[in-house]
mmCIF file of C-alpha atoms in Angstrom:
data_model
loop_
_atom_site.group_PDB
_atom_site.id
_atom_site.type_symbol
_atom_site.label_atom_id
_atom_site.label_comp_id
_atom_site.label_asym_id
_atom_site.label_seq_id
_atom_site.Cartn_x
_atom_site.Cartn_y
_atom_site.Cartn_z
ATOM 1 C CA MET A 66 -10.306 24.633 -69.845
ATOM 2 C CA CYS A 67 -8.413 26.652 -67.558
ATOM 3 C CA ARG A 68 -9.509 28.846 -64.339
ATOM 4 C CA LEU A 69 -9.235 32.508 -63.787
ATOM 5 C CA LEU A 70 -9.923 35.181 -61.099
ATOM 6 C CA ALA A 71 -9.663 38.809 -61.144
ATOM 7 C CA TYR A 72 -9.847 41.146 -58.141
ATOM 8 C CA PHE A 73 -10.473 44.922 -58.085
ATOM 9 C CA GLY A 74 -11.007 46.982 -54.821
ATOM 10 C CA SER A 75 -9.286 47.811 -51.622
ATOM 11 C CA PRO A 76 -5.655 46.650 -51.632
ATOM 12 C CA VAL A 77 -5.131 43.130 -50.661
ATOM 13 C CA SER A 78 -2.023 40.701 -50.689
ATOM 14 C CA LEU A 79 -2.125 37.855 -53.098
ATOM 15 C CA GLU A 80 -2.142 35.369 -50.253
ATOM 16 C CA PRO A 81 -5.845 35.624 -49.264
ATOM 17 C CA LEU A 82 -6.972 35.378 -52.876
ATOM 18 C CA LEU A 83 -4.703 32.518 -53.921
ATOM 19 C CA TYR A 84 -4.336 30.296 -50.944
ATOM 20 C CA LYS A 85 -6.876 31.166 -47.942
ATOM 21 C CA PRO A 86 -10.034 30.394 -49.963
ATOM 22 C CA GLU A 87 -11.576 26.809 -49.399
ATOM 23 C CA HIS A 88 -11.863 26.515 -53.293
ATOM 24 C CA SER A 89 -8.825 28.688 -54.097
ATOM 25 C CA LEU A 90 -7.084 28.414 -57.324
ATOM 26 C CA ILE A 91 -4.804 26.089 -55.731
ATOM 27 C CA ILE A 92 -7.459 23.845 -55.194
ATOM 28 C CA GLN A 93 -9.024 24.395 -58.536
ATOM 29 C CA SER A 94 -5.720 23.397 -60.099
ATOM 30 C CA TYR A 95 -6.126 19.944 -59.221
ATOM 31 C CA GLN A 96 -9.843 19.618 -58.166
ATOM 32 C CA PRO A 97 -11.906 21.945 -60.180
ATOM 33 C CA ARG A 98 -15.596 21.519 -60.071
ATOM 34 C CA GLU A 99 -17.150 23.055 -63.302
ATOM 35 C CA MET A 100 -14.667 22.706 -66.156
ATOM 36 C CA LEU A 101 -16.395 21.368 -69.374
ATOM 37 C CA SER A 102 -13.287 19.574 -70.553
ATOM 38 C CA GLY A 103 -10.092 18.255 -68.735
ATOM 39 C CA VAL A 104 -9.742 17.172 -65.077
ATOM 40 C CA VAL A 105 -6.692 19.162 -63.869
ATOM 41 C CA ASN A 106 -4.992 22.658 -64.487
ATOM 42 C CA ALA A 107 -1.474 21.623 -64.234
ATOM 43 C CA ASP A 108 0.152 23.477 -67.359
ATOM 44 C CA GLY A 109 1.359 26.469 -65.593
ATOM 45 C CA PHE A 110 -0.112 29.667 -64.079
ATOM 46 C CA GLY A 111 0.181 33.372 -64.082
ATOM 47 C CA VAL A 112 -0.470 36.380 -61.856
ATOM 48 C CA GLY A 113 -0.412 39.939 -62.920
ATOM 49 C CA TRP A 114 -0.907 43.155 -60.685
ATOM 50 C CA TYR A 115 -0.597 46.927 -60.738
ATOM 51 C CA HIS A 116 1.532 49.136 -58.392
ATOM 52 C CA LEU A 117 -0.396 50.728 -55.532
ATOM 53 C CA GLN A 118 1.027 54.280 -55.953
ATOM 54 C CA LYS A 119 3.089 54.390 -59.259
ATOM 55 C CA ASP A 120 1.273 54.792 -62.702
ATOM 56 C CA ILE A 121 3.572 52.147 -64.477
ATOM 57 C CA GLU A 122 2.834 49.110 -66.513
ATOM 58 C CA PRO A 123 1.731 46.043 -64.689
ATOM 59 C CA PHE A 124 3.953 43.137 -63.045
ATOM 60 C CA ILE A 125 3.632 39.425 -64.031
ATOM 61 C CA TYR A 126 4.769 36.518 -62.508
ATOM 62 C CA LYS A 127 4.343 33.123 -64.385
ATOM 63 C CA ASN A 128 5.532 29.724 -64.512
ATOM 64 C CA THR A 129 5.108 26.559 -66.449
ATOM 65 C CA LEU A 130 5.054 24.487 -63.435
ATOM 66 C CA PRO A 131 1.825 23.438 -61.692
ATOM 67 C CA ILE A 132 0.926 26.240 -59.308
ATOM 68 C CA TRP A 133 1.023 23.847 -56.497
ATOM 69 C CA ASN A 134 4.702 23.006 -57.376
ATOM 70 C CA ASP A 135 5.996 26.459 -57.432
ATOM 71 C CA ILE A 136 8.048 27.087 -54.126
ATOM 72 C CA ASN A 137 8.331 30.998 -54.620
ATOM 73 C CA LEU A 138 4.643 31.711 -55.019
ATOM 74 C CA PRO A 139 3.896 31.543 -51.199
ATOM 75 C CA SER A 140 6.352 33.892 -50.218
ATOM 76 C CA LEU A 141 5.558 36.219 -53.046
ATOM 77 C CA SER A 142 1.952 36.258 -52.264
ATOM 78 C CA ARG A 143 2.527 37.365 -48.695
ATOM 79 C CA TYR A 144 4.626 40.367 -49.966
ATOM 80 C CA VAL A 145 2.663 41.477 -53.226
ATOM 81 C CA GLU A 146 -0.190 43.777 -52.570
ATOM 82 C CA SER A 147 -2.271 45.486 -55.086
ATOM 83 C CA LYS A 148 -5.908 46.836 -55.768
ATOM 84 C CA CYS A 149 -6.047 44.983 -59.167
ATOM 85 C CA ILE A 150 -5.018 41.538 -59.398
ATOM 86 C CA LEU A 151 -5.553 38.970 -62.424
ATOM 87 C CA ALA A 152 -4.591 35.165 -61.855
ATOM 88 C CA TYR A 153 -4.750 32.176 -63.910
ATOM 89 C CA ILE A 154 -4.123 28.426 -63.935
ATOM 90 C CA ARG A 155 -3.624 26.719 -67.371
ATOM 91 C CA SER A 156 -5.108 23.502 -68.938
ATOM 92 C CA ALA A 157 -3.050 23.591 -72.172
ATOM 93 C CA THR A 158 -4.912 22.667 -75.416
ATOM 94 C CA PRO A 159 -3.403 19.702 -76.951
ATOM 95 C CA GLY A 160 -0.771 20.597 -79.419
ATOM 96 C CA GLN A 161 -0.014 23.948 -77.984
ATOM 97 C CA ALA A 162 3.586 24.493 -76.671
ATOM 98 C CA LEU A 163 4.013 24.616 -72.799
ATOM 99 C CA ASP A 164 6.336 27.396 -72.678
ATOM 100 C CA PHE A 165 6.441 31.111 -71.264
ATOM 101 C CA SER A 166 5.294 32.746 -74.630
ATOM 102 C CA ASN A 167 1.924 30.888 -74.180
ATOM 103 C CA SER A 168 1.434 31.680 -70.534
ATOM 104 C CA GLN A 169 -0.970 34.215 -69.228
ATOM 105 C CA PRO A 170 -1.674 36.940 -68.302
ATOM 106 C CA PHE A 171 -0.664 38.570 -71.738
ATOM 107 C CA GLN A 172 0.301 41.948 -71.318
ATOM 108 C CA TYR A 173 0.173 45.062 -73.724
ATOM 109 C CA GLN A 174 1.437 48.385 -72.380
ATOM 110 C CA ASN A 175 -0.813 48.865 -69.332
ATOM 111 C CA LEU A 176 -3.541 46.260 -70.223
ATOM 112 C CA LEU A 177 -3.658 42.815 -68.667
ATOM 113 C CA PHE A 178 -5.462 40.043 -70.454
ATOM 114 C CA ILE A 179 -6.536 36.432 -69.256
ATOM 115 C CA HIS A 180 -8.838 33.970 -71.006
ATOM 116 C CA ASN A 181 -10.702 30.662 -70.253
ATOM 117 C CA GLY A 182 -12.084 28.983 -73.076
ATOM 118 C CA ARG A 183 -11.021 28.118 -76.581
ATOM 119 C CA ILE A 184 -11.455 28.291 -80.344
ATOM 120 C CA ASN A 185 -12.142 24.763 -81.399
ATOM 121 C CA LYS A 186 -9.578 23.471 -83.909
ATOM 122 C CA PHE A 187 -7.887 26.886 -83.702
ATOM 123 C CA ARG A 188 -4.879 26.166 -86.129
ATOM 124 C CA GLN A 189 -6.965 24.701 -88.614
ATOM 125 C CA THR A 190 -9.772 27.355 -88.639
ATOM 126 C CA LEU A 191 -9.345 30.793 -87.204
ATOM 127 C CA TYR A 192 -5.523 31.211 -86.707
ATOM 128 C CA ARG A 193 -4.718 32.580 -90.012
ATOM 129 C CA PRO A 194 -7.891 34.450 -90.449
ATOM 130 C CA ILE A 195 -7.596 36.407 -87.101
ATOM 131 C CA ARG A 196 -3.790 37.258 -87.957
ATOM 132 C CA ASN A 197 -4.909 38.658 -91.529
ATOM 133 C CA GLN A 198 -7.292 41.167 -89.414
ATOM 134 C CA LEU A 199 -4.428 42.518 -87.151
ATOM 135 C CA ASN A 200 -2.775 45.899 -87.745
ATOM 136 C CA ASP A 201 1.189 45.646 -88.234
ATOM 137 C CA GLU A 202 2.055 46.604 -84.644
ATOM 138 C CA ILE A 203 -0.137 44.235 -83.087
ATOM 139 C CA TYR A 204 0.852 41.620 -85.537
ATOM 140 C CA GLN A 205 4.597 42.026 -84.562
ATOM 141 C CA TRP A 206 3.576 42.241 -80.857
ATOM 142 C CA LEU A 207 2.481 38.564 -80.840
ATOM 143 C CA GLY A 208 4.777 36.299 -79.207
ATOM 144 C CA GLY A 209 2.884 33.104 -78.872
ATOM 145 C CA THR A 210 0.595 30.526 -80.745
ATOM 146 C CA THR A 211 -2.514 30.439 -78.575
ATOM 147 C CA ASP A 212 -5.908 31.138 -79.424
ATOM 148 C CA SER A 213 -5.983 33.361 -76.188
ATOM 149 C CA GLU A 214 -3.281 35.746 -77.276
ATOM 150 C CA HIS A 215 -4.962 35.898 -80.777
ATOM 151 C CA ILE A 216 -8.316 36.976 -79.302
ATOM 152 C CA PHE A 217 -6.494 39.681 -77.155
ATOM 153 C CA ALA A 218 -4.565 40.724 -80.299
ATOM 154 C CA LEU A 219 -7.859 41.142 -82.115
ATOM 155 C CA VAL A 220 -9.387 43.177 -79.253
ATOM 156 C CA LEU A 221 -6.208 45.409 -79.429
ATOM 157 C CA SER A 222 -6.575 45.946 -83.223
ATOM 158 C CA GLN A 223 -10.240 46.710 -82.649
ATOM 159 C CA TRP A 224 -9.233 49.380 -79.972
ATOM 160 C CA GLN A 225 -6.560 50.999 -81.834
ATOM 161 C CA ALA A 226 -8.752 51.445 -85.227
ATOM 162 C CA ASN A 227 -11.555 53.028 -83.100
ATOM 163 C CA PRO A 228 -9.621 54.990 -80.489
ATOM 164 C CA GLY A 229 -12.873 56.555 -79.213
ATOM 165 C CA LYS A 230 -14.118 53.274 -78.396
ATOM 166 C CA SER A 231 -14.054 52.146 -74.672
ATOM 167 C CA LEU A 232 -12.614 48.703 -73.754
ATOM 168 C CA GLU A 233 -16.191 47.380 -73.547
ATOM 169 C CA GLN A 234 -17.172 48.536 -77.161
ATOM 170 C CA ALA A 235 -13.914 46.986 -78.374
ATOM 171 C CA LEU A 236 -14.371 43.739 -76.889
ATOM 172 C CA HIS A 237 -18.221 43.803 -77.979
ATOM 173 C CA ALA A 238 -17.037 44.371 -81.509
ATOM 174 C CA THR A 239 -14.504 41.733 -81.211
ATOM 175 C CA LEU A 240 -17.001 39.137 -80.102
ATOM 176 C CA LEU A 241 -19.363 39.664 -82.710
ATOM 177 C CA GLN A 242 -16.267 39.517 -85.254
ATOM 178 C CA LEU A 243 -15.401 36.116 -83.860
ATOM 179 C CA THR A 244 -19.043 34.867 -84.081
ATOM 180 C CA GLU A 245 -19.008 35.692 -87.704
ATOM 181 C CA MET A 246 -15.632 34.132 -88.511
ATOM 182 C CA ALA A 247 -16.482 31.132 -86.422
ATOM 183 C CA GLN A 248 -19.681 30.644 -88.551
ATOM 184 C CA SER A 249 -17.967 31.068 -91.692
ATOM 185 C CA TYR A 250 -14.997 28.501 -90.589
ATOM 186 C CA GLN A 251 -17.558 26.076 -88.980
ATOM 187 C CA THR A 252 -15.986 26.090 -85.568
ATOM 188 C CA TYR A 253 -16.921 27.446 -82.032
ATOM 189 C CA VAL A 254 -15.737 29.918 -79.775
ATOM 190 C CA TYR A 255 -15.422 29.975 -75.832
ATOM 191 C CA ALA A 256 -14.332 33.378 -74.676
ATOM 192 C CA ASN A 257 -14.707 34.019 -70.904
ATOM 193 C CA LEU A 258 -11.844 36.696 -70.325
ATOM 194 C CA VAL A 259 -10.925 39.588 -68.443
ATOM 195 C CA ILE A 260 -9.030 42.796 -69.451
ATOM 196 C CA SER A 261 -7.759 45.317 -67.071
ATOM 197 C CA ASP A 262 -5.940 48.673 -67.249
ATOM 198 C CA GLY A 263 -5.438 48.812 -63.574
ATOM 199 C CA ASP A 264 -8.463 51.101 -62.912
ATOM 200 C CA ARG A 265 -11.016 48.745 -63.845
ATOM 201 C CA LEU A 266 -12.103 45.234 -64.923
ATOM 202 C CA VAL A 267 -13.738 44.499 -68.187
ATOM 203 C CA ALA A 268 -14.901 40.748 -68.627
ATOM 204 C CA SER A 269 -17.098 38.589 -70.832
ATOM 205 C CA ARG A 270 -18.913 35.167 -70.601
ATOM 206 C CA PHE A 271 -19.306 34.338 -74.127
ATOM 207 C CA GLY A 272 -19.757 31.263 -76.402
ATOM 208 C CA THR A 273 -21.097 30.561 -79.745
ATOM 209 C CA LYS A 274 -22.605 27.454 -78.543
ATOM 210 C CA SER A 275 -24.060 26.191 -75.303
ATOM 211 C CA PRO A 276 -23.219 25.346 -72.400
ATOM 212 C CA VAL A 277 -20.873 28.334 -71.996
ATOM 213 C CA PRO A 278 -18.024 27.986 -69.479
ATOM 214 C CA SER A 279 -18.865 29.174 -66.063
ATOM 215 C CA LEU A 280 -18.150 32.585 -64.665
ATOM 216 C CA TYR A 281 -19.219 34.197 -61.475
ATOM 217 C CA TRP A 282 -19.088 37.559 -59.755
ATOM 218 C CA THR A 283 -19.179 38.779 -56.196
ATOM 219 C CA ALA A 284 -18.974 42.176 -54.463
ATOM 220 C CA ASN A 285 -18.460 43.557 -50.870
ATOM 221 C CA ASP A 286 -18.319 40.229 -49.403
ATOM 222 C CA SER A 287 -17.289 40.006 -45.883
ATOM 223 C CA ASN A 288 -14.029 38.512 -46.680
ATOM 224 C CA PHE A 289 -13.165 41.110 -49.022
ATOM 225 C CA PRO A 290 -15.094 44.394 -48.368
ATOM 226 C CA ASN A 291 -14.996 47.363 -50.985
ATOM 227 C CA ALA A 292 -13.842 44.885 -53.635
ATOM 228 C CA ALA A 293 -15.292 42.994 -56.544
ATOM 229 C CA ILE A 294 -14.110 39.430 -57.765
ATOM 230 C CA ILE A 295 -14.721 37.821 -60.991
ATOM 231 C CA ALA A 296 -13.869 33.924 -61.005
ATOM 232 C CA SER A 297 -14.547 30.865 -63.171
ATOM 233 C CA GLU A 298 -15.786 29.088 -59.871
ATOM 234 C CA PRO A 299 -16.689 30.448 -56.461
ATOM 235 C CA LEU A 300 -13.734 30.601 -54.220
ATOM 236 C CA PHE A 301 -15.787 30.595 -50.972
ATOM 237 C CA ALA A 302 -19.163 30.265 -49.837
ATOM 238 C CA GLY A 303 -20.980 33.570 -50.131
ATOM 239 C CA ASN A 304 -23.090 35.777 -52.435
ATOM 240 C CA TRP A 305 -21.718 34.509 -55.873
ATOM 241 C CA ASN A 306 -23.825 35.587 -58.887
ATOM 242 C CA SER A 307 -23.457 33.690 -62.185
ATOM 243 C CA CYS A 308 -22.679 36.037 -64.935
ATOM 244 C CA PRO A 309 -25.331 35.830 -67.792
ATOM 245 C CA GLU A 310 -24.238 34.005 -70.885
ATOM 246 C CA ASN A 311 -23.133 36.094 -73.694
ATOM 247 C CA SER A 312 -22.567 39.207 -71.679
ATOM 248 C CA ILE A 313 -19.936 41.747 -70.724
ATOM 249 C CA ILE A 314 -19.340 42.776 -67.280
ATOM 250 C CA SER A 315 -17.573 46.004 -66.182
ATOM 251 C CA ILE A 316 -16.244 46.867 -62.668
ATOM 252 C CA GLY A 317 -15.368 50.386 -62.121
ATOM 253 C CA LYS A 318 -13.534 52.633 -59.610
ATOM 254 C CA ASP A 319 -16.367 52.308 -56.984
ATOM 255 C CA CYS A 320 -16.627 48.638 -57.484
ATOM 256 C CA ASP A 321 -19.970 49.130 -59.251
ATOM 257 C CA ILE A 322 -21.053 46.445 -61.414
ATOM 258 C CA ARG A 323 -22.469 46.788 -64.989
ATOM 259 C CA ILE A 324 -23.802 44.013 -67.154
ATOM 260 C CA GLU A 325 -24.702 44.302 -70.824
ATOM 261 C CA GLN A 326 -26.005 41.541 -73.118
ATOM 262 C CA ILE A 327 -24.069 41.043 -76.229
#
């Protein structure tokens, strides 16, 4: 079912996010507490971040190794510093290839995307219908075969078809579209995801059936002042808030939190 986290706020290195918390992503990779399916997240990981000064496309470091086996990540985590970080550990759906094209975060121009959840029986149900909804540019952009990347592609097509829409509106429309498609093809969707352009986070806790996978947020914690964090599971003891089921969560430049029901 995978685990994710997203950080936005005062610049911080990767180390205090990935390694220092008592229930960090490293720990969650082999000892998660709230996964609905699976027992470990050993099928790779990825981290994406934005440059502190330059307005350029984000950076990504990913591997198909378990996060605890990557010998380069500890050093990289002490070096990389950013105000906007997305990280992810993978528990691959049976049948999906364990390769870099299927590893998150996914990137399109200045956008980063991570997803925890699944489309049940994706290849047999929504794989072709989703691809039929994509514009040609996004169809050609697709590089992998996961349901996660296809959900991102659907958001991108919605956004490009309605350039006046915000990311929140494009995401809202996509989740409604997925709901209709899931009903038509008698399947279900879990879509806990985060999208960022480097200046904000837009996330959802969403499912077409209950229980919806866990998702939490915290802001201005003493460990991370002037910042907000979204995570599949709380990273440390503190004032963590469970995101409402079927909601969109937005974190803006001043780390203000907005939550809207879908």
